[in-house]
Tab-separated table of C-alpha atoms in Angstrom:
chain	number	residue	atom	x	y	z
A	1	UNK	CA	-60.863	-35.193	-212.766
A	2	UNK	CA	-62.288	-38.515	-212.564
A	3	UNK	CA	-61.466	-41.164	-209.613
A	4	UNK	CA	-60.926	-44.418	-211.115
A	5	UNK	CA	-62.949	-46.965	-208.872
A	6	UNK	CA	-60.981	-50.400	-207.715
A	7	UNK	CA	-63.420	-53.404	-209.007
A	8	UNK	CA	-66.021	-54.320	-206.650
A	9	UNK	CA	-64.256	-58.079	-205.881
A	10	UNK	CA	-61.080	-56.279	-205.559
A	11	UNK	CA	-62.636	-53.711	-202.989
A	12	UNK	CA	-63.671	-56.670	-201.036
A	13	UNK	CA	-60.841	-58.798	-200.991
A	14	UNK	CA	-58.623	-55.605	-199.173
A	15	UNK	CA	-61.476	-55.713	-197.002
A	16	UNK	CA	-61.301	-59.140	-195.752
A	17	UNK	CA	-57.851	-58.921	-195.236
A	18	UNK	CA	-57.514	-56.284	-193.562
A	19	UNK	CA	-60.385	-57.478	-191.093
A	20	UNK	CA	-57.754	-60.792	-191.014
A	21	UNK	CA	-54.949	-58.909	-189.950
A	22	UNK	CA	-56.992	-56.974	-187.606
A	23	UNK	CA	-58.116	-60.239	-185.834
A	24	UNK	CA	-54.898	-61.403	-185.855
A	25	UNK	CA	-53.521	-58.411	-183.604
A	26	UNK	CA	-56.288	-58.952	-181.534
A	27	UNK	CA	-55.209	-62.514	-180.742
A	28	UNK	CA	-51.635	-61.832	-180.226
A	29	UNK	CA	-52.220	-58.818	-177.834
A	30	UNK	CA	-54.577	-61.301	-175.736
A	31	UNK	CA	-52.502	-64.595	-175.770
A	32	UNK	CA	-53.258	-66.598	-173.209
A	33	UNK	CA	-51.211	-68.700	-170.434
A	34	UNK	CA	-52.694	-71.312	-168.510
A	35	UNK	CA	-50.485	-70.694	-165.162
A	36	UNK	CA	-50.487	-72.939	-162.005
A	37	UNK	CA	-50.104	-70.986	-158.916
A	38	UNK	CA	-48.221	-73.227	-156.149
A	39	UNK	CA	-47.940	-71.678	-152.570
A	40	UNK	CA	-44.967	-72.638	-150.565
A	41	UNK	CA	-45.601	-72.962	-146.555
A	42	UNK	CA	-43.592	-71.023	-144.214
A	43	UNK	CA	-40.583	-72.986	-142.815
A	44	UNK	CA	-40.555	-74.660	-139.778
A	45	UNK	CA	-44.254	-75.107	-139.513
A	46	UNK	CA	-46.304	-78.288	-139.083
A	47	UNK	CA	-49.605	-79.179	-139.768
A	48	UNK	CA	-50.305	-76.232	-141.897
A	49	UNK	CA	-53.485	-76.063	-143.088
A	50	UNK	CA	-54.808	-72.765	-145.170
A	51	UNK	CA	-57.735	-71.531	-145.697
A	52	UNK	CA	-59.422	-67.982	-146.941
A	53	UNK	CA	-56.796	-67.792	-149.054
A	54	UNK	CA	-57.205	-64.944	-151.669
A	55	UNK	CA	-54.985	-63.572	-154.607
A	56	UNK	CA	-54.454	-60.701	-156.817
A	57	UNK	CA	-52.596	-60.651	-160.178
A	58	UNK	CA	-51.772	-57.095	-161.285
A	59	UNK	CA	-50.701	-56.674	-164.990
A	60	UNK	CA	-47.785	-53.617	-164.725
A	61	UNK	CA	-47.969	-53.040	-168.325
A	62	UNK	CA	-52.331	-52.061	-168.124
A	63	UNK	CA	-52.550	-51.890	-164.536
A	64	UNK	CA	-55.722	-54.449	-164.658
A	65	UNK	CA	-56.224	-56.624	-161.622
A	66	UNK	CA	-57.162	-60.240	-161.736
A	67	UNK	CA	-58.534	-62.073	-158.582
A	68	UNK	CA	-59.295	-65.289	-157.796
A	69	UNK	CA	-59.855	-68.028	-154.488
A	70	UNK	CA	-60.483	-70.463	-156.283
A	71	UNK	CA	-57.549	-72.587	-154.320
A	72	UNK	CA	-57.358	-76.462	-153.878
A	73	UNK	CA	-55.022	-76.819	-150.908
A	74	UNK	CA	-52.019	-75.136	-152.269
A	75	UNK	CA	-52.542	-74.843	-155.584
A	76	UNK	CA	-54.985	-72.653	-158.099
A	77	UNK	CA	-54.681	-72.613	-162.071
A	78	UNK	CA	-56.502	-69.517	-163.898
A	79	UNK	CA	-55.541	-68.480	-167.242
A	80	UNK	CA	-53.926	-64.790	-168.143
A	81	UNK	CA	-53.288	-62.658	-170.891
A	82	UNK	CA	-49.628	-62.748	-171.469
A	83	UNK	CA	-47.862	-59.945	-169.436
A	84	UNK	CA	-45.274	-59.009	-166.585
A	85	UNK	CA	-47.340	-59.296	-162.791
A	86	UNK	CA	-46.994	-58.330	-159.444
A	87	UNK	CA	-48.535	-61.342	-157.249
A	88	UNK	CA	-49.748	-60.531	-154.016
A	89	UNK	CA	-51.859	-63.277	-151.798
A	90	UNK	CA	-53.650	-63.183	-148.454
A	91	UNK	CA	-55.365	-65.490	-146.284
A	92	UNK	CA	-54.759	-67.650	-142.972
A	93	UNK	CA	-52.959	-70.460	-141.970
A	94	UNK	CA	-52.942	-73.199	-138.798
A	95	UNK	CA	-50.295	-75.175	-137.565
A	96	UNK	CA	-48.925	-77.063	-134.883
A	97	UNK	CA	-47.160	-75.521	-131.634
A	98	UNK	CA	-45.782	-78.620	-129.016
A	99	UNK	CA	-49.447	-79.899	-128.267
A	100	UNK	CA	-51.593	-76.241	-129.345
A	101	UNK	CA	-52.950	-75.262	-132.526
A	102	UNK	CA	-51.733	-71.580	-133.844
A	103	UNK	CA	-53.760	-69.828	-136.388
A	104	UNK	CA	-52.258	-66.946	-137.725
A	105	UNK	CA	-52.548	-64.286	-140.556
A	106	UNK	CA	-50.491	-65.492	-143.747
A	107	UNK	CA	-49.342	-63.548	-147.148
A	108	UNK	CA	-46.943	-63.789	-150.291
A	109	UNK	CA	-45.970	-61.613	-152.794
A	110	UNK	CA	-43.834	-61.710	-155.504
A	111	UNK	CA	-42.903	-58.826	-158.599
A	112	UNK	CA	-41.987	-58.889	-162.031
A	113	UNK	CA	-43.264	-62.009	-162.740
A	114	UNK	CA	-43.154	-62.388	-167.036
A	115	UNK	CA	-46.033	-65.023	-167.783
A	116	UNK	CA	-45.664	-66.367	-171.402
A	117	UNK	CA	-46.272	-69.286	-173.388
A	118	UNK	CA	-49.310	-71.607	-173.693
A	119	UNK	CA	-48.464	-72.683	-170.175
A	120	UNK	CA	-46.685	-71.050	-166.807
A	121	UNK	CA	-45.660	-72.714	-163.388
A	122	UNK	CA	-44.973	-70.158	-160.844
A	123	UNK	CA	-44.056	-70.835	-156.516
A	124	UNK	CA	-45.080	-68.121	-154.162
A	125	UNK	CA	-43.114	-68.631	-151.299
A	126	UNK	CA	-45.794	-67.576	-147.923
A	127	UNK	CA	-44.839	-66.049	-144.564
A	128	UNK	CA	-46.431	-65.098	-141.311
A	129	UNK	CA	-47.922	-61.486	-140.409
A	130	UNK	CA	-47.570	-60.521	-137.337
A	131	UNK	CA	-50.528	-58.614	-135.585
A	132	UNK	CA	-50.894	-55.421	-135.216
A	133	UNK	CA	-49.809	-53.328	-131.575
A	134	UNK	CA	-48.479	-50.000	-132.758
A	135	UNK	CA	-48.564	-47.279	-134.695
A	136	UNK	CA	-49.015	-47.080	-138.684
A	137	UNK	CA	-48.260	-44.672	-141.173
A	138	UNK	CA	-52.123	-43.012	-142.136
A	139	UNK	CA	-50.698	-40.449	-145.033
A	140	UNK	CA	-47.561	-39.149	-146.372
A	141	UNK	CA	-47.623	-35.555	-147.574
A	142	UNK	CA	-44.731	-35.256	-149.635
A	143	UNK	CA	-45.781	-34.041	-153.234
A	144	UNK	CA	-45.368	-30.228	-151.730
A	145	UNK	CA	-47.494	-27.584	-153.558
A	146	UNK	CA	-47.460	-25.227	-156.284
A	147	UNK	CA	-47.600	-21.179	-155.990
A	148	UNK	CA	-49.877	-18.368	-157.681
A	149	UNK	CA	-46.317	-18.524	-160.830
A	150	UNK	CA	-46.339	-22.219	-160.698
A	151	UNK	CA	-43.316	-22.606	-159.003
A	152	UNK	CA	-42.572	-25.605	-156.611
A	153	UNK	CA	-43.294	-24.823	-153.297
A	154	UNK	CA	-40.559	-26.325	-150.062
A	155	UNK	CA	-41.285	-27.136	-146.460
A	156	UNK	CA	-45.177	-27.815	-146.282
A	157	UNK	CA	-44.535	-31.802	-146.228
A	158	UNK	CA	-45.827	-34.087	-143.030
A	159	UNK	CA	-46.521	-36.952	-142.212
A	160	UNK	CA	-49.371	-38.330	-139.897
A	161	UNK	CA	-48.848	-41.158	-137.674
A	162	UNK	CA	-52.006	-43.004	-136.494
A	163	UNK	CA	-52.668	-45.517	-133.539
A	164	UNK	CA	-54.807	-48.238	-135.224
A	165	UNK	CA	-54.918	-50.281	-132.020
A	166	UNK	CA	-57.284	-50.073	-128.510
A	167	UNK	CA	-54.585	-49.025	-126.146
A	168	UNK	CA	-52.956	-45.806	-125.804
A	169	UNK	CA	-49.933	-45.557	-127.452
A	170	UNK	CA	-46.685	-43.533	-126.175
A	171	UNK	CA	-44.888	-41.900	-129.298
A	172	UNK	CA	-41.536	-41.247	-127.456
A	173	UNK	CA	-39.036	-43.061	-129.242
A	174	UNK	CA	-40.589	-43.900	-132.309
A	175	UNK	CA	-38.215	-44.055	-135.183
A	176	UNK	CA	-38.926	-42.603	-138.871
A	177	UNK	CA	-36.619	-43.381	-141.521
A	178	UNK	CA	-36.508	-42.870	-144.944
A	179	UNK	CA	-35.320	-45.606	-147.776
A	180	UNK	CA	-31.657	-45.548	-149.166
A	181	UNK	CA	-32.785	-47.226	-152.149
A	182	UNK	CA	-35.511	-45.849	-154.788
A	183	UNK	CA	-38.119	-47.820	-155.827
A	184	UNK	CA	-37.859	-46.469	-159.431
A	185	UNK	CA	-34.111	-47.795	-159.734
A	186	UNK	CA	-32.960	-51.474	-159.096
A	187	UNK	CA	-29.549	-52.277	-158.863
A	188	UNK	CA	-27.813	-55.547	-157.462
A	189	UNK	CA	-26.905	-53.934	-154.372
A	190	UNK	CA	-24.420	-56.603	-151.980
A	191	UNK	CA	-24.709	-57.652	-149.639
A	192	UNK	CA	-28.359	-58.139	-150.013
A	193	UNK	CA	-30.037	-57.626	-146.271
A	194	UNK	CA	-33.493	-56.875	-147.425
A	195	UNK	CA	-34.761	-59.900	-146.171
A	196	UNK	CA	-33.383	-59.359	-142.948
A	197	UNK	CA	-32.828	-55.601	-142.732
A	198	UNK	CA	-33.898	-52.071	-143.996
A	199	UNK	CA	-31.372	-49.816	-145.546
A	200	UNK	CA	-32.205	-45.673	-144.107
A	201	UNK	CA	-30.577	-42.932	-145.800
A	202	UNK	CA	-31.928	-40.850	-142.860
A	203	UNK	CA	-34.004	-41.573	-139.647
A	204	UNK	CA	-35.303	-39.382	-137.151
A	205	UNK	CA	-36.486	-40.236	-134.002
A	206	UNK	CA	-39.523	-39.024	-131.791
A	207	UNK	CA	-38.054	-37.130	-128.133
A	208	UNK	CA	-39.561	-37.818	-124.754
A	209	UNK	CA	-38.611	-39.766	-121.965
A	210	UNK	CA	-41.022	-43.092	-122.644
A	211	UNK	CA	-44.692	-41.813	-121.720
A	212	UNK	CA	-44.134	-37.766	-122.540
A	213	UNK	CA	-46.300	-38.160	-125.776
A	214	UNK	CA	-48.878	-40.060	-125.013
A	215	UNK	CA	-51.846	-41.018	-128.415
A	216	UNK	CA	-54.948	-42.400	-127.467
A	217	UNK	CA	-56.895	-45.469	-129.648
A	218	UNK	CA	-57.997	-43.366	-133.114
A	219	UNK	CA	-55.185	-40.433	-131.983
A	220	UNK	CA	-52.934	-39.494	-134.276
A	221	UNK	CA	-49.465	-36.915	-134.503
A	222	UNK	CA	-48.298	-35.086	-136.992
A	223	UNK	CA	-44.798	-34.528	-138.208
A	224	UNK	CA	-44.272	-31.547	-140.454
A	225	UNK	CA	-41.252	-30.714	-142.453
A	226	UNK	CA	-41.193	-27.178	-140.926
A	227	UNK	CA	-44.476	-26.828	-138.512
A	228	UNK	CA	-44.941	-22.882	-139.316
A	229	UNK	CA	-48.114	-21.623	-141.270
A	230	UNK	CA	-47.010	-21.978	-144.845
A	231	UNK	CA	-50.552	-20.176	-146.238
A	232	UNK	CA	-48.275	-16.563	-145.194
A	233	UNK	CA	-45.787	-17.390	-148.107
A	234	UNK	CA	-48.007	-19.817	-150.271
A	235	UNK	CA	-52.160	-19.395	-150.013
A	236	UNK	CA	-52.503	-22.808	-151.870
A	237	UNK	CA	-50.589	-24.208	-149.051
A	238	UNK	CA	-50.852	-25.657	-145.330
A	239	UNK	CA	-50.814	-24.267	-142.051
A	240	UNK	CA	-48.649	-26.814	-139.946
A	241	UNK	CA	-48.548	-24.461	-136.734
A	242	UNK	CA	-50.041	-27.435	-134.770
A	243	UNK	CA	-47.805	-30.027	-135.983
A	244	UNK	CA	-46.665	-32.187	-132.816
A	245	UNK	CA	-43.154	-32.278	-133.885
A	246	UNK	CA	-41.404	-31.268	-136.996
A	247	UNK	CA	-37.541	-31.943	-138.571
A	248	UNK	CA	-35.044	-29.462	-137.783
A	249	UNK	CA	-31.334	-29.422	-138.978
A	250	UNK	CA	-28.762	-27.099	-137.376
A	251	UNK	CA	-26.052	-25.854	-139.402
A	252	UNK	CA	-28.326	-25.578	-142.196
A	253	UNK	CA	-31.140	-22.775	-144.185
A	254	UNK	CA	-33.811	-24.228	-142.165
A	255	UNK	CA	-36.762	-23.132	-140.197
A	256	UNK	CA	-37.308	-23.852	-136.473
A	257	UNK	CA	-40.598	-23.184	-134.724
A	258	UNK	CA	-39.917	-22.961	-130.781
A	259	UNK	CA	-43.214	-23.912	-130.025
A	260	UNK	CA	-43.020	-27.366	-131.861
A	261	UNK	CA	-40.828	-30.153	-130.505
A	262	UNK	CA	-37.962	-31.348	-132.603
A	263	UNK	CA	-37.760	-34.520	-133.844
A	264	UNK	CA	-34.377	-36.434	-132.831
A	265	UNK	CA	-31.780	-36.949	-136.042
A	266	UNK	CA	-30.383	-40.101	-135.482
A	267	UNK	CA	-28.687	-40.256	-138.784
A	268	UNK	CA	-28.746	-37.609	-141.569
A	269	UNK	CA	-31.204	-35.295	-141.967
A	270	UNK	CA	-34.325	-35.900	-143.447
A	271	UNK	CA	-35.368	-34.494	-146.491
A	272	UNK	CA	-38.599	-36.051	-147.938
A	273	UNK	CA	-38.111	-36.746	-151.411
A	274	UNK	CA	-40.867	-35.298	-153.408
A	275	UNK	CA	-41.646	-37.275	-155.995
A	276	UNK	CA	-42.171	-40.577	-154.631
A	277	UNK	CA	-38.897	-42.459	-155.591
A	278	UNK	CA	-38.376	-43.233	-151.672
A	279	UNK	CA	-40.036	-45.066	-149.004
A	280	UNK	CA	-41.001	-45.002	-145.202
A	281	UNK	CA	-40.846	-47.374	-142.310
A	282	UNK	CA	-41.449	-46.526	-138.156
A	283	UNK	CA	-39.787	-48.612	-136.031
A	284	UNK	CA	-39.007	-49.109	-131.979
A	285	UNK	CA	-35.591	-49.299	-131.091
A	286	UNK	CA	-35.163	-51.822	-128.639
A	287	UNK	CA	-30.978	-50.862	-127.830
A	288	UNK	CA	-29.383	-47.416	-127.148
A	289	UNK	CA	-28.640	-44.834	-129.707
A	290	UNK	CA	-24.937	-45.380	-129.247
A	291	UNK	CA	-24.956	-48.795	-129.417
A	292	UNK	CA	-27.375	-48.370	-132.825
A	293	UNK	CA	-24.531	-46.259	-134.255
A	294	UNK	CA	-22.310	-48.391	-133.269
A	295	UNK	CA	-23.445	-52.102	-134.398
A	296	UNK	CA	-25.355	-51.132	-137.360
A	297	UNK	CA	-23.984	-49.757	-140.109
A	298	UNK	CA	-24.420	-51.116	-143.132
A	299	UNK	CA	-21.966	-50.650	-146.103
A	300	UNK	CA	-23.373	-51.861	-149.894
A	301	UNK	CA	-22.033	-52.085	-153.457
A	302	UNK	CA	-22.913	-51.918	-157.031
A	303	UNK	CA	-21.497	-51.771	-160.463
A	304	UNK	CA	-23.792	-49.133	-161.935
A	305	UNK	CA	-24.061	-49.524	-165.694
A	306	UNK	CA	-23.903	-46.212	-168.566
A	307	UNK	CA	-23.424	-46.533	-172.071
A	308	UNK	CA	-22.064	-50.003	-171.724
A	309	UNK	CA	-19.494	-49.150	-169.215
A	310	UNK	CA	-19.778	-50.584	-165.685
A	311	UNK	CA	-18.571	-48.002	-163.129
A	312	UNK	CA	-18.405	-49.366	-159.040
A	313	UNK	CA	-20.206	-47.767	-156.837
A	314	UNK	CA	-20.913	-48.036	-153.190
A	315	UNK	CA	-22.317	-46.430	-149.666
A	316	UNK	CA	-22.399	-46.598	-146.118
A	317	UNK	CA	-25.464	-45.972	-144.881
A	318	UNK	CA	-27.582	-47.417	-141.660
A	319	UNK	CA	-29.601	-50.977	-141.585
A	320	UNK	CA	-32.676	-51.066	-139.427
A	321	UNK	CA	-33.745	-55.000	-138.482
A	322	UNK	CA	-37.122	-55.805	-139.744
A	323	UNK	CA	-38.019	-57.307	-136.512
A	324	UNK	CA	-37.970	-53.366	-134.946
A	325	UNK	CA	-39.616	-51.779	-137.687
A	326	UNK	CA	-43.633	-51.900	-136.947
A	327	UNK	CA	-45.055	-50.233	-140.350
A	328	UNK	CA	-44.117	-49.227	-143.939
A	329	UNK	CA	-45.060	-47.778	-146.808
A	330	UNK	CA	-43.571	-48.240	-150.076
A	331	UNK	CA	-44.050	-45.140	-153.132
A	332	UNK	CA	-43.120	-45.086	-156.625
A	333	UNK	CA	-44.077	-43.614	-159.507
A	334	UNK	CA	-47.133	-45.465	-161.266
A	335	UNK	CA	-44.871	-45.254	-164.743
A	336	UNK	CA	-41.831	-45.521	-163.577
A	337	UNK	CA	-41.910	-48.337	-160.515
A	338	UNK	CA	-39.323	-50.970	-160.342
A	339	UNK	CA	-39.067	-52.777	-157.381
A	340	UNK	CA	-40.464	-52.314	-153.172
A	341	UNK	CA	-37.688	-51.562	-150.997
A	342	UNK	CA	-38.809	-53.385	-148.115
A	343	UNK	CA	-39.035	-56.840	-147.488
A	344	UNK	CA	-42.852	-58.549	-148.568
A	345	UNK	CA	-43.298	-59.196	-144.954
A	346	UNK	CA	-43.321	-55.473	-144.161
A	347	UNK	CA	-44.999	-54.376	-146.879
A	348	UNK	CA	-45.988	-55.926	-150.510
A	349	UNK	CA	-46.647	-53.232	-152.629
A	350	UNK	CA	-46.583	-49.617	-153.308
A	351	UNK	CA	-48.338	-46.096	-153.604
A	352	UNK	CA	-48.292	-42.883	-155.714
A	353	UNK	CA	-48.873	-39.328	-156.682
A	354	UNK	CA	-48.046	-38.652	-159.761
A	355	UNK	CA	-48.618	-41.775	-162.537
A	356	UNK	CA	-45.622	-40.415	-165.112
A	357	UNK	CA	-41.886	-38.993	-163.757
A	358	UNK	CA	-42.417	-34.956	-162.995
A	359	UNK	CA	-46.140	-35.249	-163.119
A	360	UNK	CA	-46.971	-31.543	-162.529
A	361	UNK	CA	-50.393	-32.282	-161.272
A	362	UNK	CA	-48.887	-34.655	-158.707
A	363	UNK	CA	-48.586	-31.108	-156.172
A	364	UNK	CA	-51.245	-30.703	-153.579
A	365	UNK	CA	-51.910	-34.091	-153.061
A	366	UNK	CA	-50.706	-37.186	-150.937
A	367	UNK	CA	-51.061	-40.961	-150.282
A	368	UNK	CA	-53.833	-41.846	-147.101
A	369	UNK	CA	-54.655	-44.709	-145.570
A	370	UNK	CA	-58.689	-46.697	-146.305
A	371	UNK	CA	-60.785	-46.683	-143.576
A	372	UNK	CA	-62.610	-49.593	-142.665
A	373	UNK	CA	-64.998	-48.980	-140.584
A	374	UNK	CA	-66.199	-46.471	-137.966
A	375	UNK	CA	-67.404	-47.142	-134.113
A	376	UNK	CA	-70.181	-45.185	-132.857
A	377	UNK	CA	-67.917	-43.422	-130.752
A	378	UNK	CA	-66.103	-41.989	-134.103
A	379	UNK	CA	-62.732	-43.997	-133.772
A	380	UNK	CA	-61.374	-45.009	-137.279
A	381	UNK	CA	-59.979	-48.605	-137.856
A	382	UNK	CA	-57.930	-48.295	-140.525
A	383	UNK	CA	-56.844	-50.782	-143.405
A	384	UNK	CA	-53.841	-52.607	-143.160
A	385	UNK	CA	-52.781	-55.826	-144.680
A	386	UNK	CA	-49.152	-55.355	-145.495
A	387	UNK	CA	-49.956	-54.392	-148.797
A	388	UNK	CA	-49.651	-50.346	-149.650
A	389	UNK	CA	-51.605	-50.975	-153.022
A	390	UNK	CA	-54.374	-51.892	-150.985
A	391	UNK	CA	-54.306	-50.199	-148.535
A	392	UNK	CA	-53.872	-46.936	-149.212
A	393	UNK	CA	-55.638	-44.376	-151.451
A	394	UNK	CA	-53.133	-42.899	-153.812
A	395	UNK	CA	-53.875	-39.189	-155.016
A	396	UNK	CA	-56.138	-37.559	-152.714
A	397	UNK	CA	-56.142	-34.246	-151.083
A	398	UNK	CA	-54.231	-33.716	-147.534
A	399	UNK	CA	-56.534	-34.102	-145.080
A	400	UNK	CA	-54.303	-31.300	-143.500
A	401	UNK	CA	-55.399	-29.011	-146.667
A	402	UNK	CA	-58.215	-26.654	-146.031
């Protein structure tokens, strides 16, 4: 059988056009957008002046990160490839108190932002961080593990609370609570109180009576889901025997070490989702419990949409004021994140295990805090800038894990 041969112009011609059409795709997928970035002050200030000002453009769709400082006074223009961004900026800022001068730590952030066309103008409205004096969240265990068959392994989840500060720290009364809403579904909940307000589907709060518990500068405690040695039932798991405290429900299939302080429900009982569709905040709560229970409920609705039908929906859950809550931590999953579930000014972005829905090698690991640097007396200062994509390390092994 003979193969008939195309003529060698004809040969060519495909040639060049396909190399055409091939350039052509390579322009479209890298349009570019000349965008003007223009920071708005926060309110009530005068006499601002920023400076170190630094900002990160994160592409959802590839996950690449784009920095720049190249501001001039509240404006910077860099070009993009066309895309949907999370921005998130950091820097400082001075203004005018009666006859002092403040200077202050300053940050925006802002998600889903769609950048298209030739050119883009987009405001980033900044606000003011307060400074650190309490505790912050160093890792959340909550992935679980896997047994010897494969099959998903309850109970061996903790968290580790860390004092970042130089003062000892009392943990009596510290509040845990657990998001309402999942950062991997967005819905137009009303009223809106996120600016204002943090909606718990369960908190849990830290006995004592006010210095029982005291953690010294670089201490931290651990809470454990059930503090017993969970290496009896699973070897590939973690023995949580020394936990400080641990979660305990009455009424309910759960275990209860003796030896390990219970932590306080407040409201519902907390059950650490684990695949990262929740998120954390600790808080101080400056009132009484009743008066909490009392004042600060906090009842949402939504028309949640299937198949074209719009079915209402709606809760009553618990609020906790942004103005108590003294660290957060927002996790997703890397494929499937929608939205943080915390104000910006408590946290402006988010942290994984697990980069698709039902990752299987997500078990066995958990989300911990970057360490900065190290004293010569071994006390840890740890990252923290508001910003969970930053400062945490998403995927690693429990430091509880032997």
């Amino acid at each position: 059988m003979k193969i008939k041969l195309l003529p060698i112009y004809l040969t060519i011609a495909i040639m060049a056009l396909l190399q055409s059409c091939s350039k052509d795709d390579d322009n479209y997928s890298s349009k570019q957008t000349a965008i003007t970035l223009k920071l708005v002050n926060p309110e009530d200030l005068n006499n601002v002046a920023l400076s170190n000002l630094s900002v990160s453009f994160k592409e959802l769709n590839t996950g690449k990160i784009t920095e720049s400082k190249s501001f001039v006074n509240n404006d910077l223009s860099i070009e993009l490839s066309e895309g949907s961004y999370e921005i998130a900026i950091n820097g400082k800022i001075q203004y005018s108190a009666g006859e002092s001068t403040v200077e202050a730590a300053v940050s925006g952030y802002k998600e889903s932002v769609v950048i298209t066309g030739k050119t883009a103008l987009v405001s980033l409205n900044l606000f003011l961080k307060t400074s650190q004096s309490d505790f912050i969240i160093e890792e959340v265990f909550f992935t679980g593990t896997r047994t010897a068959e494969g099959k998903q392994y309850l109970g061996d989840k903790y968290f580790k609370i860390y004092n970042n500060t130089d003062e000892v720290l009392y943990a009596d009364g510290l509040m845990i609570a657990q998001s309402e809403f999942m950062t991997v579904e967005k819905q137009a909940y009303t009223p809106n109180i996120m600016a204002k307000s943090f909606a718990a589907s369960a908190i849990a709060i830290v006995p004592g009576t006010g210095t029982t518990y005291p953690i010294a500068p670089g201490g931290f405690f651990i809470i454990a889901e059930d503090a017993i040695n969970h290496k009896e039932y699973n070897p590939g798991s973690i023995d949580l025997r020394t936990a400080n405290f641990e979660f305990y429900t009455e009424d309910a299939d759960d275990v209860d070490n003796p030896a390990v302080p219970n932590m306080e429900n407040l409201f519902s009982s907390m059950i650490v989702h684990n695949r990262g569709f929740k998120s954390f905040v600790i808080a101080r709560l400056p009132i009484n419990k009743d008066a909490y229970l009392a004042d600060y409920t906090y009842d949402y609705e939504y028309n949640l949409v299937v198949g074209g039908e719009s079915y209402p929906m709606g809760e009553s859950v618990y609020s906790i004021p942004n103005s108590w809550i003294v660290d957060a931590v927002n996790l997703s999953v890397a494929s499937e994140f929608q939205w943080i579930v915390t104000d910006p000014s408590l946290d402006m972005g988010w942290t994984y295990c697990g980069k698709v829905d039902a990752d299987q090698s997500r078990y066995g690991k958990s989300v911990r805090r970057k360490v900065l640097s190290t004293d010569s007396k071994g006390k840890k200062e740890l990252k923290d800038t508001n910003n969970s994509t930053l400062d945490f390390s998403p995927e690693v092994k429990p430091s509880l894990m032997n």
